[in-house]
JSON list of C-alpha atoms in Angstrom, two decimals:
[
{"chain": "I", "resi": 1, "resn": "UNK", "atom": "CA", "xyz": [29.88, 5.42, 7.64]},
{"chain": "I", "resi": 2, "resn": "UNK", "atom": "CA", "xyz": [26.85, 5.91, 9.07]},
{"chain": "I", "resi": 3, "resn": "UNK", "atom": "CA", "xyz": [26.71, 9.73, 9.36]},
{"chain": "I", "resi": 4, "resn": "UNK", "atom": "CA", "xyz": [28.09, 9.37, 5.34]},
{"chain": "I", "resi": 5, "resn": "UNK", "atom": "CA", "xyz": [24.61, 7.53, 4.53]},
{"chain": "I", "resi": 6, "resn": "UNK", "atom": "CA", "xyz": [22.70, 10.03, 6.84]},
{"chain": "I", "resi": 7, "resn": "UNK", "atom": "CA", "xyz": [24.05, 13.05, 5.48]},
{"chain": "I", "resi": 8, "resn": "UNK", "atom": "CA", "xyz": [23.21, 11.24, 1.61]},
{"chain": "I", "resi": 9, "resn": "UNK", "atom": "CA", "xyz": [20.05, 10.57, 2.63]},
{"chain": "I", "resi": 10, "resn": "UNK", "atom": "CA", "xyz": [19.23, 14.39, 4.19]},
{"chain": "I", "resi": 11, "resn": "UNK", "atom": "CA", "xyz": [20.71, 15.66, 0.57]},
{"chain": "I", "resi": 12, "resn": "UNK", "atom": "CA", "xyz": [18.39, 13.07, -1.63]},
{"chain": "I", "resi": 13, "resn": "UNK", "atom": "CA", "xyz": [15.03, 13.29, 0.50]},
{"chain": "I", "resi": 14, "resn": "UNK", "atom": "CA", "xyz": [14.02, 16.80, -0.25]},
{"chain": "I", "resi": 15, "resn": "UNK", "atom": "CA", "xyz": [14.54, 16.45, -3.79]},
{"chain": "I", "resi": 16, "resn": "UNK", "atom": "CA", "xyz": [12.16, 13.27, -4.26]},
{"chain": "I", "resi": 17, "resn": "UNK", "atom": "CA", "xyz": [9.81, 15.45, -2.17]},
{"chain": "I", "resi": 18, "resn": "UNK", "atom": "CA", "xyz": [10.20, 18.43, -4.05]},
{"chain": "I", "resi": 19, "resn": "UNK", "atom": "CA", "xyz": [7.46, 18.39, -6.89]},
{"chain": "I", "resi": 20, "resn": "UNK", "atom": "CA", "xyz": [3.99, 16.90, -6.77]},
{"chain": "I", "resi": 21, "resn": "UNK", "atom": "CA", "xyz": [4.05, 13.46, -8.24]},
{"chain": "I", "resi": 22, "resn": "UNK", "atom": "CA", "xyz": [1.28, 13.49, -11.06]},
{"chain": "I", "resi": 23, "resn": "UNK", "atom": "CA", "xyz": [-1.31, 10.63, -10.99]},
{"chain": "I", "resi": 24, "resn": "UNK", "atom": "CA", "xyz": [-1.59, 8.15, -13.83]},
{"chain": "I", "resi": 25, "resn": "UNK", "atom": "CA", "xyz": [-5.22, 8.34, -16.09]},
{"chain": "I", "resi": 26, "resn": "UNK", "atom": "CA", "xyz": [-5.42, 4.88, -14.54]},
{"chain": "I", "resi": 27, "resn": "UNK", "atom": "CA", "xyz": [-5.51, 5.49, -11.24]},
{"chain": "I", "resi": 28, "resn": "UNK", "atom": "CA", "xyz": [-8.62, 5.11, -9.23]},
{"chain": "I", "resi": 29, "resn": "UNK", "atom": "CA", "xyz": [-10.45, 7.72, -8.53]},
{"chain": "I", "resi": 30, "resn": "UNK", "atom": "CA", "xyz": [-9.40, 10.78, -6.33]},
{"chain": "I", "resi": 31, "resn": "UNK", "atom": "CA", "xyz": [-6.24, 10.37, -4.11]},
{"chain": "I", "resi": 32, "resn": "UNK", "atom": "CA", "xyz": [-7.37, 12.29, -0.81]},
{"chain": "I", "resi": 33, "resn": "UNK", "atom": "CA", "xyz": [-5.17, 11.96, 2.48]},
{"chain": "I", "resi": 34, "resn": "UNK", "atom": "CA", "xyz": [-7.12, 11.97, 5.74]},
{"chain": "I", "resi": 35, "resn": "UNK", "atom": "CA", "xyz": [-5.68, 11.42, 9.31]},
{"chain": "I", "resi": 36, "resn": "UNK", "atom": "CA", "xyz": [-7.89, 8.61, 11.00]},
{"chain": "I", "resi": 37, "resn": "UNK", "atom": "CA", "xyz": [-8.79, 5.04, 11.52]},
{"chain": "I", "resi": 38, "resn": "UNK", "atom": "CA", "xyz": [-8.28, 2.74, 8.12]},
{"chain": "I", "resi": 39, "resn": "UNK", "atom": "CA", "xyz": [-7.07, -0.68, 7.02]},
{"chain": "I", "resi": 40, "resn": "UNK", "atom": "CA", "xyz": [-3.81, -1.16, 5.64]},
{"chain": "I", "resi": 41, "resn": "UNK", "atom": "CA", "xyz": [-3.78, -4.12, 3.63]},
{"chain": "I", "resi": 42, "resn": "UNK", "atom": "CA", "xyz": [-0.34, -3.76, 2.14]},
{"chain": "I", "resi": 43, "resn": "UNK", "atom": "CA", "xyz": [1.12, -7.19, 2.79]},
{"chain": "I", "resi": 44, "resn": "UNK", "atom": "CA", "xyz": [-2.32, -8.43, 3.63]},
{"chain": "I", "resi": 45, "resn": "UNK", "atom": "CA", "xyz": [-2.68, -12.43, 2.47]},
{"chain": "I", "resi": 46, "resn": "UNK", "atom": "CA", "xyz": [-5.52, -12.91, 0.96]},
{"chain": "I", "resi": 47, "resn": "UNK", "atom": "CA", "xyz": [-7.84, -15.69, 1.01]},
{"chain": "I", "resi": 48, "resn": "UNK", "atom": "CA", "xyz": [-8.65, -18.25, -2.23]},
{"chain": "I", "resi": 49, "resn": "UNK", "atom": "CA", "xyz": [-12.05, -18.82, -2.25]},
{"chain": "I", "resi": 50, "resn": "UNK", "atom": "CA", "xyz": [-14.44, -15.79, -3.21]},
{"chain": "I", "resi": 51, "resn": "UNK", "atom": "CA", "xyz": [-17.61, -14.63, -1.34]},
{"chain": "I", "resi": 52, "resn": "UNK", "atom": "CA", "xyz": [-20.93, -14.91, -2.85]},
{"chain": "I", "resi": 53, "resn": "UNK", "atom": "CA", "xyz": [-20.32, -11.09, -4.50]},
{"chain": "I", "resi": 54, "resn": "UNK", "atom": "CA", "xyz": [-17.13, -12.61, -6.12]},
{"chain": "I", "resi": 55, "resn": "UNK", "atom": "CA", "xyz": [-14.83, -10.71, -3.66]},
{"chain": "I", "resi": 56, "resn": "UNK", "atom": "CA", "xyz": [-11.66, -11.88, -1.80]},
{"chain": "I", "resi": 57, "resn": "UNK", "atom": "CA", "xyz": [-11.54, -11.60, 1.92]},
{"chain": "I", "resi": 58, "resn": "UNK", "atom": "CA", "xyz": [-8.33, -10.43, 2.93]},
{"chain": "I", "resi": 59, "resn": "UNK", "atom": "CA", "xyz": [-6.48, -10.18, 6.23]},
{"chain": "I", "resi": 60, "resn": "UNK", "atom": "CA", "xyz": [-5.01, -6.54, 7.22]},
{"chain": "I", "resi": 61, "resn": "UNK", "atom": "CA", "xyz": [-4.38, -4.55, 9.39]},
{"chain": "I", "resi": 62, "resn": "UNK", "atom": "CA", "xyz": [-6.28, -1.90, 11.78]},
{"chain": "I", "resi": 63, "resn": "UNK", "atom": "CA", "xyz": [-3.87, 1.73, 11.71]},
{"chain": "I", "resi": 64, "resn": "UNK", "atom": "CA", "xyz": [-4.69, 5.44, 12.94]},
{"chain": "I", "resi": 65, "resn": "UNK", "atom": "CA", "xyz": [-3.01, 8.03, 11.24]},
{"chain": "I", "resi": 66, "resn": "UNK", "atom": "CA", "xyz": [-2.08, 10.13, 7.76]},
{"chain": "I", "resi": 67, "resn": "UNK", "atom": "CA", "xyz": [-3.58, 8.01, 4.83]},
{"chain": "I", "resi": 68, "resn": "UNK", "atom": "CA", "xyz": [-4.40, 8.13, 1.08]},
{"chain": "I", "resi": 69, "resn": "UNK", "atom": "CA", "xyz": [-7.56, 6.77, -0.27]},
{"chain": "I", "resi": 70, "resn": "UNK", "atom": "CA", "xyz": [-10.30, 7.06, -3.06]},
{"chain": "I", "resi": 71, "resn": "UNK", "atom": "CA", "xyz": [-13.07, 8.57, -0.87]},
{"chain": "I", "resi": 72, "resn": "UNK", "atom": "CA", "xyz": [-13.22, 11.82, 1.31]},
{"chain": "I", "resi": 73, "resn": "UNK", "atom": "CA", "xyz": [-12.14, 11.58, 4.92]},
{"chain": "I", "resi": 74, "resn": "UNK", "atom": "CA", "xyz": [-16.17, 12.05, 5.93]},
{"chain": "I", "resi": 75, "resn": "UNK", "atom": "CA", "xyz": [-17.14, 8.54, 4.19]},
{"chain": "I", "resi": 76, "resn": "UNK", "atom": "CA", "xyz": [-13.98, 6.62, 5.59]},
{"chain": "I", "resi": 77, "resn": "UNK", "atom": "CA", "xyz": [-15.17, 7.83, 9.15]},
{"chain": "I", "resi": 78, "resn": "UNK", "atom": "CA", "xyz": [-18.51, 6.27, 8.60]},
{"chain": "I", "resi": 79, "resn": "UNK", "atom": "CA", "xyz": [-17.26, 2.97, 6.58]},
{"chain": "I", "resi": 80, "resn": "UNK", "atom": "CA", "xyz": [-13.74, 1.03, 7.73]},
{"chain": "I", "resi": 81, "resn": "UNK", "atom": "CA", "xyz": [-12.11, 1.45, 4.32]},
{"chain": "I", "resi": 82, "resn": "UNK", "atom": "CA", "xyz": [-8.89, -0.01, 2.97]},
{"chain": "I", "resi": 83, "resn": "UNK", "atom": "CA", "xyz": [-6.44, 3.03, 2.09]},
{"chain": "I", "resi": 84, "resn": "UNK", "atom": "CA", "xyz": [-2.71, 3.45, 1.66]},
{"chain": "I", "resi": 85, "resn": "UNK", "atom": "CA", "xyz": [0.48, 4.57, 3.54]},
{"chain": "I", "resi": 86, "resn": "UNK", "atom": "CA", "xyz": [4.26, 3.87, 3.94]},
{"chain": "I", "resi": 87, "resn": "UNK", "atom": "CA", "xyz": [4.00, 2.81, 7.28]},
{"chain": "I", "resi": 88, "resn": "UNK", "atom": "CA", "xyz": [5.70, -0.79, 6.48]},
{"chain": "I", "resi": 89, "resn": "UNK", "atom": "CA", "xyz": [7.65, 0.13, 3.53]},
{"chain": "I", "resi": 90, "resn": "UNK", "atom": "CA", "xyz": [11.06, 0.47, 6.17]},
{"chain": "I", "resi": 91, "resn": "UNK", "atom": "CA", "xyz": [12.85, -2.95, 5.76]},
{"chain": "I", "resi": 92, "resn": "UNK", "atom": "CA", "xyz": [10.47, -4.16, 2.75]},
{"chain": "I", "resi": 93, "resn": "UNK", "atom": "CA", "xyz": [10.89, -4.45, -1.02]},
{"chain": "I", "resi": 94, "resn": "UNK", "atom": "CA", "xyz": [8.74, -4.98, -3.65]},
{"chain": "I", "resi": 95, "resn": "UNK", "atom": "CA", "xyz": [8.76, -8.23, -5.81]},
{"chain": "I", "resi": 96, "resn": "UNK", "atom": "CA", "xyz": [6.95, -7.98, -9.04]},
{"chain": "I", "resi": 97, "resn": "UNK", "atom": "CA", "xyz": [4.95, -10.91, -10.48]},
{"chain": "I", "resi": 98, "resn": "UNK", "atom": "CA", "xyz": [4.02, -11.76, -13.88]},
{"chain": "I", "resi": 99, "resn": "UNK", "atom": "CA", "xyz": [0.92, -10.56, -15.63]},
{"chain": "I", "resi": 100, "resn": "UNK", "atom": "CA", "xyz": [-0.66, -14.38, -14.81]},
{"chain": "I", "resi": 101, "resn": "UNK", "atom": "CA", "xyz": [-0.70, -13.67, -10.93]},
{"chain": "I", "resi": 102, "resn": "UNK", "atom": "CA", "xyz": [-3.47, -13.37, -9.39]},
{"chain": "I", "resi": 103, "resn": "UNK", "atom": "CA", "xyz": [-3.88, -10.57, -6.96]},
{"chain": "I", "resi": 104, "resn": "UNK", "atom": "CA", "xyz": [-6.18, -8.78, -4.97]},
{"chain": "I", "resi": 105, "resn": "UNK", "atom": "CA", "xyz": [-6.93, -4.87, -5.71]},
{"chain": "I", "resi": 106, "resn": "UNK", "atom": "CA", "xyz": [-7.87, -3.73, -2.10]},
{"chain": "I", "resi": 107, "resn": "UNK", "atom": "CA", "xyz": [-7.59, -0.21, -2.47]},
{"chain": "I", "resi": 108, "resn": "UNK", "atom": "CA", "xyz": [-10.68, 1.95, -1.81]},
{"chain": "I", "resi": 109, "resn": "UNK", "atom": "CA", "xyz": [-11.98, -1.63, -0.21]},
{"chain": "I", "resi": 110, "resn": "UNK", "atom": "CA", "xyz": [-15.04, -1.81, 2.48]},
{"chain": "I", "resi": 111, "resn": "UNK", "atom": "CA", "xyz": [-13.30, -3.42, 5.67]},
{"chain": "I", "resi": 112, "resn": "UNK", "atom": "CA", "xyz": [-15.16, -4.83, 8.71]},
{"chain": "I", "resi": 113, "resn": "UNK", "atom": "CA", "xyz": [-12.90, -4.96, 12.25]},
{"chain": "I", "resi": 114, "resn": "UNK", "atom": "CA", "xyz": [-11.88, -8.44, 12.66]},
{"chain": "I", "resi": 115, "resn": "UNK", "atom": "CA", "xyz": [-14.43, -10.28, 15.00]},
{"chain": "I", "resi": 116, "resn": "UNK", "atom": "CA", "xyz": [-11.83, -12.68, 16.51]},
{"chain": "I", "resi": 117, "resn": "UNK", "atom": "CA", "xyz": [-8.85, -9.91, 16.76]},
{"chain": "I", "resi": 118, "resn": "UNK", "atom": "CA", "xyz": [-9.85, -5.88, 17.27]},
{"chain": "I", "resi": 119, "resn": "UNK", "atom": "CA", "xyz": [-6.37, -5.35, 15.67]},
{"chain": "I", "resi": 120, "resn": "UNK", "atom": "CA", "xyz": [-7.15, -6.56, 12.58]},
{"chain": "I", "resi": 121, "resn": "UNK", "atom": "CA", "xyz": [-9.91, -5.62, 9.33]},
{"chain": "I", "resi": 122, "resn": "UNK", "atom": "CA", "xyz": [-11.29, -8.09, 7.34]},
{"chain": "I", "resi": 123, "resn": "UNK", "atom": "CA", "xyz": [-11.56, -6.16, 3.74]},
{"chain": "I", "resi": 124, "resn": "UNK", "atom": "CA", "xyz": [-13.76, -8.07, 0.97]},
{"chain": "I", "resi": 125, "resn": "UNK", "atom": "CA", "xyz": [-11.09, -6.75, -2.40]},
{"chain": "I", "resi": 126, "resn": "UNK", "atom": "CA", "xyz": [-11.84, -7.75, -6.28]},
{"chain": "I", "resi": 127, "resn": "UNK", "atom": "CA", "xyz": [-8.74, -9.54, -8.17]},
{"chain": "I", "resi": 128, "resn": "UNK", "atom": "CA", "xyz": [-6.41, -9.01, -11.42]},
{"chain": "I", "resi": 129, "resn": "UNK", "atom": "CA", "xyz": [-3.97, -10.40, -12.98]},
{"chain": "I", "resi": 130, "resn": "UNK", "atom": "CA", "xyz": [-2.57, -7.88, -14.70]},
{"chain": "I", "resi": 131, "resn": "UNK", "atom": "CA", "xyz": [1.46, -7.62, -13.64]},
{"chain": "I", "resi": 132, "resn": "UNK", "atom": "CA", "xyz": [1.68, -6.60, -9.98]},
{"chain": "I", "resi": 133, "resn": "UNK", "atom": "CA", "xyz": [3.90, -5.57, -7.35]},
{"chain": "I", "resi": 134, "resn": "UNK", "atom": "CA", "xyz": [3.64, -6.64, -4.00]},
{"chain": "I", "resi": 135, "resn": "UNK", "atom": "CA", "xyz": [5.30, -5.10, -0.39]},
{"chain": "I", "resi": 136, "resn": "UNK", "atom": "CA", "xyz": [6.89, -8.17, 1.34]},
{"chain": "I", "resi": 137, "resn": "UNK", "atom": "CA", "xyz": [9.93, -8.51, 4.04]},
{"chain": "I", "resi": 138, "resn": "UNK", "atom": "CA", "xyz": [12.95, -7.61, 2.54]},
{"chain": "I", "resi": 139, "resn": "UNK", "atom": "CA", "xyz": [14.07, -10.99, 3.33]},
{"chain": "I", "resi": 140, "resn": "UNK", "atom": "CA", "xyz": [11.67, -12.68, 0.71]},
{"chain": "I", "resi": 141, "resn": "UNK", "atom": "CA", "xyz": [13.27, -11.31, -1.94]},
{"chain": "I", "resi": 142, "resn": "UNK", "atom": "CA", "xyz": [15.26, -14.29, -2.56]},
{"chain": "I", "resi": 143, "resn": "UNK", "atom": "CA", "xyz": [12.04, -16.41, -3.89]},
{"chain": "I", "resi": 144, "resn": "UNK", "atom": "CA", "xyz": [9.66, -14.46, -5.87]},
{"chain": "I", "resi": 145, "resn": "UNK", "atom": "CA", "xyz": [7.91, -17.46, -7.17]},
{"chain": "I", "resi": 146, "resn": "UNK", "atom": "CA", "xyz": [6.60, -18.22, -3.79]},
{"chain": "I", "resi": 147, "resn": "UNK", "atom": "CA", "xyz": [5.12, -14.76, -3.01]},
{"chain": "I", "resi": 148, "resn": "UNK", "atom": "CA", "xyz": [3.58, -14.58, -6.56]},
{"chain": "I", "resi": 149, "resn": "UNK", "atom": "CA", "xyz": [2.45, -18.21, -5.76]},
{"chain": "I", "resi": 150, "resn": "UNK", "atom": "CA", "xyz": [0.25, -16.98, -3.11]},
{"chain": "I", "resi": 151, "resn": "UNK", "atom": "CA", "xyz": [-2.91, -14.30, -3.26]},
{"chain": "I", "resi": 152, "resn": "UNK", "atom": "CA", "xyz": [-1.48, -11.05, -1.79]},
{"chain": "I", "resi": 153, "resn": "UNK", "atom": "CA", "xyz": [-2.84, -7.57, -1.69]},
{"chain": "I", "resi": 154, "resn": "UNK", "atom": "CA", "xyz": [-1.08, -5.65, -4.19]},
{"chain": "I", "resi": 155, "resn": "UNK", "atom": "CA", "xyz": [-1.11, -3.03, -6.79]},
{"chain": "I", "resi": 156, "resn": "UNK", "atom": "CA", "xyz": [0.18, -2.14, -10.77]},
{"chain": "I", "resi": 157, "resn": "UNK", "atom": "CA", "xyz": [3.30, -1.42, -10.93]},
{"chain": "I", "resi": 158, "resn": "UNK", "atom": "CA", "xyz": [2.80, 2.63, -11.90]},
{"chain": "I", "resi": 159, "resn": "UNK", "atom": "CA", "xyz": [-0.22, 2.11, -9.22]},
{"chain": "I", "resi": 160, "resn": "UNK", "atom": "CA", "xyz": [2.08, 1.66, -6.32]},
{"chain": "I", "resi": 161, "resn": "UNK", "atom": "CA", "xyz": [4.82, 3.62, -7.76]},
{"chain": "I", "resi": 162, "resn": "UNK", "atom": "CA", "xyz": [2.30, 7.20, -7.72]},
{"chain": "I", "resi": 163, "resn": "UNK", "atom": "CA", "xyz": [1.00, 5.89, -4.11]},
{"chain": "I", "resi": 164, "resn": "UNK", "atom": "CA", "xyz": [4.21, 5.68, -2.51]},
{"chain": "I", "resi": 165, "resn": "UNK", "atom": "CA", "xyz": [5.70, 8.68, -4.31]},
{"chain": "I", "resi": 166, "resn": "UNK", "atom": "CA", "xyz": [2.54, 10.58, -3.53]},
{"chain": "I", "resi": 167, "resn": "UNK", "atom": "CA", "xyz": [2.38, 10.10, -0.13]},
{"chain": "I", "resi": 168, "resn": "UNK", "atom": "CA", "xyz": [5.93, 10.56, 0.59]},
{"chain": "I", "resi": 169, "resn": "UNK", "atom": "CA", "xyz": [5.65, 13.87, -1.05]},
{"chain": "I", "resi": 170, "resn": "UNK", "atom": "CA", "xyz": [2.38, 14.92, 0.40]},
{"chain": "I", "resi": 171, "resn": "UNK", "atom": "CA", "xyz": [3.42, 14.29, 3.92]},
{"chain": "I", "resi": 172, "resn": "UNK", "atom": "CA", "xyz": [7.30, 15.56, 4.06]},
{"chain": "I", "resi": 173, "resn": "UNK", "atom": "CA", "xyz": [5.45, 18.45, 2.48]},
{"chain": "I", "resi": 174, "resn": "UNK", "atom": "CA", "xyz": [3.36, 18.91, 4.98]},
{"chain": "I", "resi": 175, "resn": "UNK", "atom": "CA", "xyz": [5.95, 18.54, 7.82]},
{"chain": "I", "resi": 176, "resn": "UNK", "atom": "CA", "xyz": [5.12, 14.62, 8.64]},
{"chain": "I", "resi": 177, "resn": "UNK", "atom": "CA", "xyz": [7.32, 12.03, 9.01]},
{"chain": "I", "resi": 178, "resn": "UNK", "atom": "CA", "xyz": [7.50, 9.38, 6.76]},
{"chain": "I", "resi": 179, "resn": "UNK", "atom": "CA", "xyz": [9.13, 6.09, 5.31]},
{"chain": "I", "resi": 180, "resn": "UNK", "atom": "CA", "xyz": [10.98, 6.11, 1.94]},
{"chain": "I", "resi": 181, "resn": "UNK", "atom": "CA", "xyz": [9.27, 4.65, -0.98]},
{"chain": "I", "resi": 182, "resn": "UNK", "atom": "CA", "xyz": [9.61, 1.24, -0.65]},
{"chain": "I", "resi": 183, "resn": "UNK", "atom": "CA", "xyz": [12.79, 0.03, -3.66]},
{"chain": "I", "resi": 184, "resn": "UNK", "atom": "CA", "xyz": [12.06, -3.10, -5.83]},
{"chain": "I", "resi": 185, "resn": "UNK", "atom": "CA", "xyz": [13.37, -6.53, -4.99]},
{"chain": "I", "resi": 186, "resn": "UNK", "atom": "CA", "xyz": [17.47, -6.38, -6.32]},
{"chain": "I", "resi": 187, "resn": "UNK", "atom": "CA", "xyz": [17.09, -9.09, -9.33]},
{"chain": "I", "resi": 188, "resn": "UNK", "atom": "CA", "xyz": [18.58, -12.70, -9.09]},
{"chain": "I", "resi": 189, "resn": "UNK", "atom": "CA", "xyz": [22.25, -13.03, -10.64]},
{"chain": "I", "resi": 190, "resn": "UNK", "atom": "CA", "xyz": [23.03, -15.97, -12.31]}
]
């Protein structure tokens, strides 16, 4: 069974690879990759209470590596930014919450390196509440309501759809590994 699913997956991958995923009008900005230091705030929990700027802090994580963000690769080497990559979309799912959630945009975000854990970036992100999607543990797919009960990092649904199509295309084109796109939470039967 298992070389069944490998040999499936070796047929499917090149074709979702195969042709340069177009970005939406509302996307922000450019989408550059760079290979270097960012802040991956996908499945970052955010705090409730805003700064004095009206801006979230949220709590994610330090990475090195391929990664696709709003700003060349010169200003994220000078400023911690918050960017984008499949590197925890393996075992996840994404649960989408109604357009009354509030979440926190932290793409193209200005992140600080944790004081209390060098691991870790601090990123100050505004909010929406436009419908989202947000990366969680496979696992939490069971409860929605208490994922879109909380303030987590997250993105539009055609937001994170051209992200994680993007950059699985941009780096199995350019002979990097990479993580599937990350599928949607399977819906509740009743």
């Amino acid at each position: 069974m298992k070389n069944i699913l490998a040999v499936l997956l070796l047929a499917v991958a090149p074709s979702i690879a195969a042709e340069e995923p177009k970005k939406p009008a509302d996307f922000a900005s450019p989408a550059t990759m760079c290979n270097g230091t960012y802040a991956l705030c996908i499945k970052a929990p955010c705090e409730k209470k805003p700064d004095a700027n009206n801006l979230y802090p949220c709590g994610c994580i330090l990475q090195t590596g391929w990664n696709l963000g709003p700003n060349s690769c010169e200003d994220r080497q000078k400023d911690l930014t918050s960017t984008y990559s499949n590197l925890f979309n393996l075992g996840s799912a994404t649960v989408s919450c109604p357009a009354s959630t509030q979440w926190a945009w932290c793409y193209g975000a200005k992140c600080e390196v944790d004081p209390r854990d060098p691991t870790r970036a601090i990123c100050k992100c505004p909010t929406s509440t436009k419908p989202t999607v947000v990366l969680v543990a496979a696992s939490s797919c069971s409860d929605p309501s208490k994922v879109c009960g909380m303030l987590w990092s997250g993105a539009t649904p055609v937001e994170s759809k051209f992200a994680n199509d993007y950059y699985y295309w941009w780096m199995t084109t350019n002979g990097q590994q990479s993580n599937l796109p990350a599928s949607a939470c399977a819906a509740a039967s009743n």
